[in-house]
Amino acid sequence: MDRDSTSIGSGLSAGGSSDSSVPKVDQMSLGVRSSRVGTTYYADSMAERGENDDGASRITTATSVGTQNTLRREDGGRYFNALNDTYFLPSDDDEHARLNKQHTAITLGLGGLYPAPEVVNSILANREGDSPKVLDLGCGTGIWALSVAREFPHCQVVGIDLAPVPVESDSLPENCRFEVDDINNGLSHFYDSFDLVHARLIASGLRDFRKSKAEIEKCLKPGGIMIWMDGDYDILSRDRNVYSIPASEYHPDGSWLTRFFYEMRRFAVGVGRSDIFTMIDTLSGGLWDDELLDPATCQAADLILPVGAWVNDADPGQNQRLKFIGTLMQHDFKNAHRATHPPLTKAGLTPETLTAWSDLADKEMTVMEKPMWFRFIYAWGRRRAKPGASAPPLPAKAPNPDYAPPPYPYFTVFDTPEQTRASFELRNRSKTFRAPPLPPALQH
C-alpha cells in the first residue's frame, strides 16, 4: 500500500492537501503565554462565517497554506511545529498519513472511538436544552475530533494541537473547531467547560506530566469523563509480557525497531526535557488516586496491537481484523522511525547510521522472524460533583448502537489499581538487558 495514495477518514486525505487553491481552516490560536484567555486570533484577510459570541462555530478560511506554515519550521527535509521543542515528531503530509493509519488501527482494535462506550454515550446523549462539549487534546490531523463531531452532531467539539490540522473548510462540521496551543502553558480558560476530555498520545510533548494532567482534568465539568491514552514507547516481543531487546553492540541479535524507540525516549528526555517516563508509570497505575476524579468511576486498559500481519485467529472475521491492524501498524512504524532522523541527528547520531538502522528495522517488520506488539495505555474516570464527593449519577442510558464489533482479543480492562499495576510490573521484570551506548550529544 503506497502511503501517499491512501485515504483514511472523512474529508481528510492521508497526506493532507498541498493545493493552495483549496481553502483551509485557519487556526491561528496561539497559546504562547500561560492560560491565554480568548486565545483565538484571526488574520484580517480571512473570510469568516457562522460566528457565535463564544466562537464555538467560528470558521475562517485561508486561500494559501502559507498562513499555516508560519507555525511550522523545516529541519532535515521535514516540517515540525514551531511552538514546542519538546515534542519531537513532525507535522507534515507524511506524518499526517502516518497518524491517520495509526488512528484507524487503534479504532479497529478498540472497536470504536473511545473506551467505556456506554458511559460516553450516556454523557454525550442528545437532551433538550443541553449541548455537551468535547475537548480533543493533541488532535493531530483532526480525524478523531471530526469523527466525534459527526457521531454527535448536537455536541460542540474543540481540537487542540501544536500545529494547524490539515482540514479543508468544506469538510469541517459546523459543530467542530480547531485551535493551535501548547498545553504546557496552561488551560485555565477551559476550566469546568467540557463533558468529555480526550488526551491521546500527547505525553512526549509535556515537560511536567503530573502538572499537565491535573490542569487538563480541571477542564471537565462535574460528571464529565476524562479519557487518557498514550503509548508505551517500547516494543513487546511475541510474548506480550516480555519486552523486546534493543539491538546494539551488546545485543547484536536485538531489534532495530526497538532501538529506535529506545533512542526516541532518550532524546525526548535528555534533549527535549519530556516527562515521558512519568506518563508511562502514572497511566500504567490508572487514575484512581486523582483528586478530581471519582475512583468508583475509574478503569484502565491495555490495547496491544500487532506490528505486521503475523497474528492468526481461528475466527475468520477476527483474523482479517488482526491482519489489517498489523499491516497498518507496520506502515505506521516504517514511517515513524524515519520521522525521528532529524531530531536524533541532534543527539549526535549520523544520517548514515540512522539510515542503516531504518533499513534493518524495515527488514525486521517485513520478514517478521521476530513477531512484535505495541501497547497503548488507556485510563479513564469521571469528575466528582464537588471535592470529596462522588460523581453525579449518569444521565439516562443511551440506546445501544445498531452494531458493535466482536471484542478485540488483546484489549484488557482493569477494574482496580492493583490489577493494572501487577500487569505493568510483570512486563517490566523482563527489562534486564544492557543499555546501548549513549549517543555522543548525551554523553555528559
Coordinates of C-alpha atoms in Angstrom, one line a residue:
M1 CA 0.0 0.0 0.0
D2 CA 1.5 3.3 -1.0
R3 CA 1.4 5.8 1.8
D4 CA 0.7 8.7 -0.4
S5 CA -2.3 7.1 -2.2
T6 CA -4.2 6.0 0.9
S7 CA -7.3 8.0 2.1
I8 CA -8.5 7.4 5.6
G9 CA -11.3 9.2 7.4
S10 CA -14.0 11.6 6.3
G11 CA -12.8 14.7 4.5
L12 CA -9.1 14.0 5.3
S13 CA -6.6 12.9 2.6
A14 CA -4.0 10.6 4.1
G15 CA -1.2 13.0 3.3
G16 CA -3.1 16.2 3.7
S17 CA -3.6 18.6 0.7
S18 CA -0.9 20.9 -0.6
D19 CA -3.2 22.5 -3.1
S20 CA -3.0 26.3 -2.4
S21 CA -6.3 26.9 -4.3
V22 CA -8.3 24.8 -1.7
P23 CA -9.5 26.9 1.3
K24 CA -8.1 25.6 4.5
V25 CA -9.4 26.1 8.0
D26 CA -7.3 28.7 9.7
Q27 CA -6.3 28.0 13.3
M28 CA -4.3 31.0 14.3
S29 CA -4.8 30.3 18.0
L30 CA -1.5 31.0 19.8
G31 CA -1.3 29.9 23.4
V32 CA 2.1 31.5 23.9
R33 CA 1.6 32.6 27.5
S34 CA 0.2 30.7 30.4
S35 CA -3.6 30.4 30.1
R36 CA -4.2 33.0 27.4
V37 CA -7.9 33.8 27.6
G38 CA -9.5 34.4 24.2
T39 CA -6.7 32.5 22.5
T40 CA -8.1 32.5 19.0
Y41 CA -6.8 35.2 16.7
Y42 CA -7.7 35.6 13.0
A43 CA -5.9 37.4 10.3
D44 CA -7.7 40.4 8.8
S45 CA -7.7 38.9 5.3
M46 CA -9.6 35.7 6.3
A47 CA -13.2 35.2 5.3
E48 CA -15.5 34.4 8.3
R49 CA -18.8 32.6 8.6
G50 CA -21.1 31.3 11.4
E51 CA -19.6 33.4 14.3
N52 CA -21.1 33.0 17.8
D53 CA -20.3 35.1 20.8
D54 CA -18.3 32.3 22.3
G55 CA -16.6 31.5 19.0
A56 CA -17.8 27.9 19.1
S57 CA -18.7 27.7 15.5
R58 CA -16.4 30.4 14.1
I59 CA -14.6 29.4 11.0
T60 CA -12.1 31.2 8.9
T61 CA -10.6 30.1 5.7
A62 CA -7.2 30.7 4.1
T63 CA -6.6 30.6 0.4
S64 CA -2.9 29.6 0.9
V65 CA -1.0 27.1 3.1
G66 CA 1.4 29.9 3.8
T67 CA -0.5 31.0 6.9
Q68 CA -0.3 27.5 8.3
N69 CA 3.4 27.2 7.6
T70 CA 4.1 30.2 9.8
L71 CA 3.6 27.8 12.7
R72 CA 6.0 25.2 11.4
R73 CA 9.8 25.0 11.0
E74 CA 11.8 23.0 8.5
D75 CA 14.5 20.6 9.7
G76 CA 16.2 17.9 7.6
G77 CA 13.6 18.0 4.9
R78 CA 10.7 17.6 7.3
Y79 CA 8.4 20.2 8.9
F80 CA 7.9 20.4 12.7
N81 CA 5.7 22.6 15.0
A82 CA 7.3 25.9 15.9
L83 CA 5.8 26.2 19.4
N84 CA 7.2 23.3 21.4
D85 CA 10.7 21.8 21.0
T86 CA 9.9 19.0 23.5
Y87 CA 7.5 17.2 21.0
F88 CA 9.9 15.7 18.5
L89 CA 7.8 14.2 15.7
P90 CA 7.0 16.2 12.5
S91 CA 3.9 18.0 11.3
D92 CA 3.7 17.5 7.5
D93 CA 2.0 15.4 4.9
D94 CA 3.9 12.2 5.5
E95 CA 3.2 12.5 9.2
H96 CA -0.4 13.2 8.7
A97 CA -0.7 10.0 6.6
R98 CA 1.0 8.0 9.3
L99 CA -1.3 9.4 12.0
N100 CA -4.4 8.6 10.1
K101 CA -3.3 5.0 9.6
Q102 CA -2.5 4.8 13.3
H103 CA -5.9 6.2 14.2
T104 CA -7.6 3.5 12.0
A105 CA -5.5 0.7 13.7
I106 CA -6.4 2.0 17.2
T107 CA -10.1 2.4 16.3
L108 CA -10.3 -1.1 14.9
G109 CA -8.7 -2.6 18.0
L110 CA -10.8 -0.5 20.4
G111 CA -13.9 -1.2 18.5
G112 CA -14.8 2.5 18.3
L113 CA -13.5 5.9 19.0
Y114 CA -13.4 5.6 22.8
P115 CA -13.5 3.1 25.7
A116 CA -16.4 2.8 28.1
P117 CA -18.9 3.4 25.3
E118 CA -22.0 3.1 27.5
V119 CA -20.7 5.9 29.8
V120 CA -19.6 8.1 26.9
N121 CA -22.8 7.7 25.0
S122 CA -24.8 8.5 28.2
I123 CA -22.8 11.6 28.9
L124 CA -23.0 12.9 25.2
A125 CA -26.6 11.8 24.6
N126 CA -28.8 14.4 22.9
R127 CA -31.0 16.0 25.5
E128 CA -33.3 19.0 25.1
G129 CA -31.6 22.3 26.2
D130 CA -28.2 20.7 26.5
S131 CA -25.2 20.8 24.1
P132 CA -22.4 18.7 25.5
K133 CA -18.8 19.8 24.8
V134 CA -15.8 17.7 23.9
L135 CA -12.2 18.7 24.0
D136 CA -9.6 16.7 22.0
L137 CA -6.0 17.4 23.1
G138 CA -3.2 16.6 20.7
C139 CA -5.8 16.3 17.9
G140 CA -3.1 15.7 15.2
T141 CA -4.9 15.5 11.8
G142 CA -8.2 16.2 13.5
I143 CA -9.6 12.8 12.5
W144 CA -10.8 11.8 16.0
A145 CA -12.4 15.2 16.6
L146 CA -14.1 15.2 13.2
S147 CA -15.4 11.7 13.8
V148 CA -16.9 12.6 17.2
A149 CA -18.4 15.8 15.8
R150 CA -20.2 13.7 13.1
E151 CA -21.2 11.0 15.5
F152 CA -22.7 13.6 17.9
P153 CA -23.8 16.5 15.8
H154 CA -25.6 18.1 18.8
C155 CA -22.2 18.4 20.6
Q156 CA -19.6 21.1 20.3
V157 CA -16.1 19.7 19.6
V158 CA -12.8 21.6 20.1
G159 CA -9.5 20.2 18.9
I160 CA -6.1 21.5 20.2
D161 CA -2.7 20.8 18.7
L162 CA 0.7 22.3 18.4
A163 CA 0.3 22.8 14.6
P164 CA -2.6 23.5 12.3
V165 CA -4.7 20.5 11.3
P166 CA -4.8 19.7 7.6
V167 CA -8.5 20.1 7.3
E168 CA -10.2 21.7 4.3
S169 CA -13.0 24.2 5.2
D170 CA -15.8 22.4 3.3
S171 CA -15.1 19.2 5.3
L172 CA -15.5 20.8 8.7
P173 CA -18.8 20.2 10.5
E174 CA -20.4 23.3 12.0
N175 CA -20.0 21.9 15.5
C176 CA -16.2 21.5 15.3
R177 CA -13.4 23.9 15.5
F178 CA -9.6 23.7 15.9
E179 CA -7.0 25.8 17.8
V180 CA -3.3 25.9 18.0
D181 CA -2.0 25.9 21.5
D182 CA 0.7 24.5 23.8
I183 CA -0.8 22.6 26.7
N184 CA 2.4 23.2 28.8
N185 CA 1.3 26.9 29.1
G186 CA -1.9 26.0 30.9
L187 CA -5.6 25.7 30.1
S188 CA -7.4 27.8 32.7
H189 CA -9.5 29.4 30.0
F190 CA -11.1 25.9 29.5
Y191 CA -11.8 25.1 33.2
D192 CA -15.1 23.5 34.1
S193 CA -16.2 23.5 30.4
F194 CA -16.2 20.0 28.9
D195 CA -18.3 16.8 29.3
L196 CA -15.5 14.7 27.7
V197 CA -11.8 15.5 27.5
H198 CA -9.8 13.2 25.3
A199 CA -6.0 13.3 25.5
R200 CA -4.3 10.9 23.0
L201 CA -0.5 10.5 22.5
I202 CA 0.5 13.9 23.9
A203 CA 2.8 12.9 26.8
S204 CA 6.1 13.1 24.7
G205 CA 5.5 16.9 24.4
L206 CA 4.8 17.5 28.1
R207 CA 7.5 18.7 30.4
D208 CA 5.7 18.1 33.7
F209 CA 3.2 15.3 33.2
R210 CA 1.6 15.4 36.6
K211 CA 1.1 19.1 36.5
S212 CA -0.4 19.0 33.0
K213 CA -2.6 16.1 33.9
A214 CA -4.1 18.0 36.8
E215 CA -4.5 21.1 34.6
I216 CA -6.3 19.1 31.9
E217 CA -8.6 17.3 34.3
K218 CA -9.8 20.7 35.6
C219 CA -11.3 21.3 32.1
L220 CA -14.0 18.7 32.9
K221 CA -17.5 19.7 34.1
P222 CA -18.6 17.8 37.2
G223 CA -19.6 14.3 36.0
G224 CA -17.6 14.7 32.8
I225 CA -15.3 11.9 31.7
M226 CA -11.5 12.1 31.2
I227 CA -10.0 9.6 28.7
W228 CA -6.2 9.4 28.6
M229 CA -4.5 7.3 26.0
D230 CA -0.8 7.1 25.3
G231 CA 1.9 4.7 24.1
D232 CA 4.3 2.5 26.0
Y233 CA 7.1 3.8 23.7
D234 CA 8.6 0.4 23.7
I235 CA 8.1 -2.8 21.7
L236 CA 6.8 -6.1 23.1
S237 CA 8.0 -9.5 21.9
R238 CA 5.8 -12.4 20.8
D239 CA 5.2 -13.0 24.5
R240 CA 3.2 -9.8 25.3
N241 CA 4.6 -9.8 28.9
V242 CA 8.2 -9.6 27.7
Y243 CA 9.8 -6.5 26.1
S244 CA 11.9 -6.8 23.0
I245 CA 15.7 -6.1 23.5
P246 CA 17.1 -3.1 21.5
A247 CA 19.9 -4.1 19.1
S248 CA 23.3 -2.8 19.9
E249 CA 26.9 -4.0 20.1
Y250 CA 26.0 -5.7 23.3
H251 CA 22.9 -7.4 21.8
P252 CA 23.5 -7.8 18.1
D253 CA 20.5 -10.1 17.8
G254 CA 18.2 -7.5 19.3
S255 CA 15.5 -5.5 17.5
W256 CA 16.4 -2.4 15.5
L257 CA 12.9 -1.1 15.7
T258 CA 13.1 -1.4 19.4
R259 CA 16.5 0.5 19.3
F260 CA 14.7 3.4 17.6
F261 CA 12.1 3.6 20.3
Y262 CA 14.8 3.4 22.9
E263 CA 16.7 6.3 21.3
M264 CA 13.5 8.3 20.9
R265 CA 12.9 8.1 24.6
R266 CA 16.4 9.0 25.5
F267 CA 16.3 12.0 23.1
A268 CA 12.9 13.2 24.4
V269 CA 14.1 13.2 28.0
G270 CA 17.7 14.2 27.6
V271 CA 17.3 16.9 24.9
G272 CA 13.6 17.8 24.8
R273 CA 13.0 17.6 28.6
S274 CA 10.0 15.4 28.1
D275 CA 8.4 13.8 31.1
I276 CA 7.5 10.7 29.2
F277 CA 8.7 8.2 31.8
T278 CA 6.4 9.7 34.4
M279 CA 3.5 9.3 32.0
I280 CA 4.2 5.6 31.4
D281 CA 4.4 4.9 35.2
T282 CA 1.4 7.1 36.0
L283 CA -1.1 5.9 33.4
S284 CA 0.0 2.3 34.0
G285 CA -1.3 2.7 37.5
G286 CA -4.6 4.3 36.4
L287 CA -6.4 7.4 37.7
W288 CA -7.8 6.1 40.9
D289 CA -5.7 8.5 43.1
D290 CA -6.6 11.6 41.1
E291 CA -8.1 14.2 43.4
L292 CA -10.7 15.5 41.0
L293 CA -11.9 12.1 39.8
D294 CA -14.3 9.7 41.5
P295 CA -12.4 6.4 41.9
A296 CA -15.6 4.4 41.7
T297 CA -15.8 5.5 38.0
C298 CA -12.1 4.8 37.1
Q299 CA -10.8 2.0 34.9
A300 CA -7.6 1.3 33.0
A301 CA -6.8 -0.8 30.0
D302 CA -4.1 -2.2 27.7
L303 CA -4.7 -2.2 24.0
I304 CA -2.0 -4.3 22.4
L305 CA -1.7 -4.2 18.6
P306 CA 0.4 -6.4 16.4
V307 CA 3.2 -4.9 14.3
G308 CA 2.8 -6.7 11.0
A309 CA 0.2 -9.2 9.7
W310 CA 1.6 -12.2 11.6
V311 CA -1.1 -13.0 14.1
N312 CA -3.6 -15.7 13.3
D313 CA -7.1 -16.3 14.8
A314 CA -9.5 -19.2 14.2
D315 CA -12.4 -16.8 13.6
P316 CA -12.2 -15.5 10.0
G317 CA -13.5 -12.0 10.8
Q318 CA -11.2 -11.6 13.8
N319 CA -8.3 -12.9 11.7
Q320 CA -9.0 -10.3 9.0
R321 CA -9.2 -7.6 11.6
L322 CA -5.8 -8.6 13.1
K323 CA -4.1 -8.8 9.7
F324 CA -5.4 -5.3 8.8
I325 CA -4.4 -3.8 12.1
G326 CA -1.0 -5.4 11.9
T327 CA -0.5 -4.0 8.4
L328 CA -1.5 -0.5 9.4
M329 CA 0.9 -0.6 12.4
Q330 CA 3.7 -1.8 10.2
H331 CA 3.1 1.1 7.8
D332 CA 2.8 3.4 10.9
F333 CA 6.2 2.4 12.3
K334 CA 8.0 2.3 9.0
N335 CA 7.2 6.0 8.7
A336 CA 7.7 6.7 12.4
H337 CA 11.3 5.7 12.8
R338 CA 12.3 7.7 9.7
A339 CA 10.5 10.7 11.1
T340 CA 12.9 10.7 14.1
H341 CA 16.0 11.1 11.9
P342 CA 16.2 14.9 12.1
P343 CA 15.9 15.1 16.0
L344 CA 18.2 12.1 16.5
T345 CA 20.9 13.8 14.5
K346 CA 20.9 16.4 17.2
A347 CA 21.8 13.6 19.6
G348 CA 24.9 13.0 17.6
L349 CA 23.8 10.1 15.5
T350 CA 24.9 10.4 11.9
P351 CA 22.4 10.3 9.0
E352 CA 24.3 7.3 7.6
T353 CA 23.9 5.4 10.9
L354 CA 20.2 6.2 11.1
T355 CA 19.5 5.2 7.5
A356 CA 21.2 1.9 8.2
W357 CA 19.2 1.3 11.3
S358 CA 16.0 2.2 9.4
D359 CA 16.8 -0.3 6.7
L360 CA 17.3 -3.0 9.3
A361 CA 14.1 -2.0 11.2
D362 CA 12.1 -2.2 7.9
K363 CA 13.6 -5.6 7.1
E364 CA 12.5 -6.8 10.6
M365 CA 8.9 -5.7 10.1
T366 CA 8.8 -7.3 6.6
V367 CA 10.4 -10.6 7.3
M368 CA 8.7 -10.9 10.8
E369 CA 11.1 -13.5 12.2
K370 CA 10.7 -11.8 15.5
P371 CA 7.0 -11.0 15.9
M372 CA 6.3 -7.8 17.8
W373 CA 3.4 -6.0 19.6
F374 CA 2.9 -2.4 20.7
R375 CA 1.0 -1.4 23.9
F376 CA -1.3 1.6 24.1
I377 CA -2.3 2.6 27.6
Y378 CA -5.8 3.7 28.5
A379 CA -7.1 5.2 31.7
W380 CA -10.4 7.0 32.3
G381 CA -12.7 8.3 35.1
R382 CA -15.4 10.9 35.8
R383 CA -15.0 14.1 37.7
R384 CA -16.5 14.4 41.2
A385 CA -19.6 16.5 41.8
K386 CA -17.6 18.5 44.3
P387 CA -14.4 17.9 46.3
G388 CA -14.6 14.7 48.2
A389 CA -18.0 13.7 46.7
S390 CA -18.9 11.0 44.1
A391 CA -19.5 11.8 40.5
P392 CA -23.1 12.8 39.7
P393 CA -25.3 10.0 38.5
L394 CA -25.1 9.3 34.8
P395 CA -27.9 10.7 32.7
A396 CA -30.4 8.3 31.2
K397 CA -28.8 5.4 29.5
A398 CA -28.2 6.0 25.8
P399 CA -29.6 3.4 23.3
N400 CA -27.1 0.7 22.3
P401 CA -25.7 1.1 18.7
D402 CA -27.2 -1.0 16.0
Y403 CA -23.9 -2.8 15.5
A404 CA -20.9 -3.4 17.8
P405 CA -17.8 -5.3 16.6
P406 CA -16.9 -8.5 18.5
P407 CA -14.5 -7.9 21.4
Y408 CA -10.8 -7.5 20.4
P409 CA -8.8 -10.3 22.0
Y410 CA -5.9 -8.2 23.1
F411 CA -7.8 -5.4 24.9
T412 CA -7.7 -5.9 28.6
V413 CA -9.7 -3.8 31.1
F414 CA -8.5 -3.4 34.7
D415 CA -11.1 -2.6 37.4
T416 CA -8.6 -1.9 40.2
P417 CA -5.2 -0.2 40.5
E418 CA -3.8 -3.5 41.8
Q419 CA -4.7 -5.3 38.6
T420 CA -3.1 -2.7 36.3
R421 CA 0.0 -2.3 38.4
A422 CA 0.6 -6.0 38.6
S423 CA 0.4 -6.3 34.8
F424 CA 2.8 -3.3 34.4
E425 CA 5.3 -4.7 36.9
L426 CA 5.2 -8.2 35.3
R427 CA 6.3 -6.8 31.9
N428 CA 9.0 -4.5 33.5
R429 CA 10.7 -7.5 35.1
S430 CA 11.8 -8.5 31.5
K431 CA 14.0 -5.4 31.2
T432 CA 17.3 -7.0 32.2
F433 CA 19.3 -6.1 29.1
R434 CA 22.4 -3.9 28.9
A435 CA 21.6 -0.4 27.7
P436 CA 23.0 0.7 24.3
P437 CA 25.9 3.2 24.4
L438 CA 24.8 6.8 24.8
P439 CA 24.7 8.9 21.6
P440 CA 27.5 11.5 21.6
A441 CA 25.4 14.5 22.5
L442 CA 24.1 12.8 25.6
Q443 CA 27.5 11.8 26.9
H444 CA 27.8 14.4 29.6

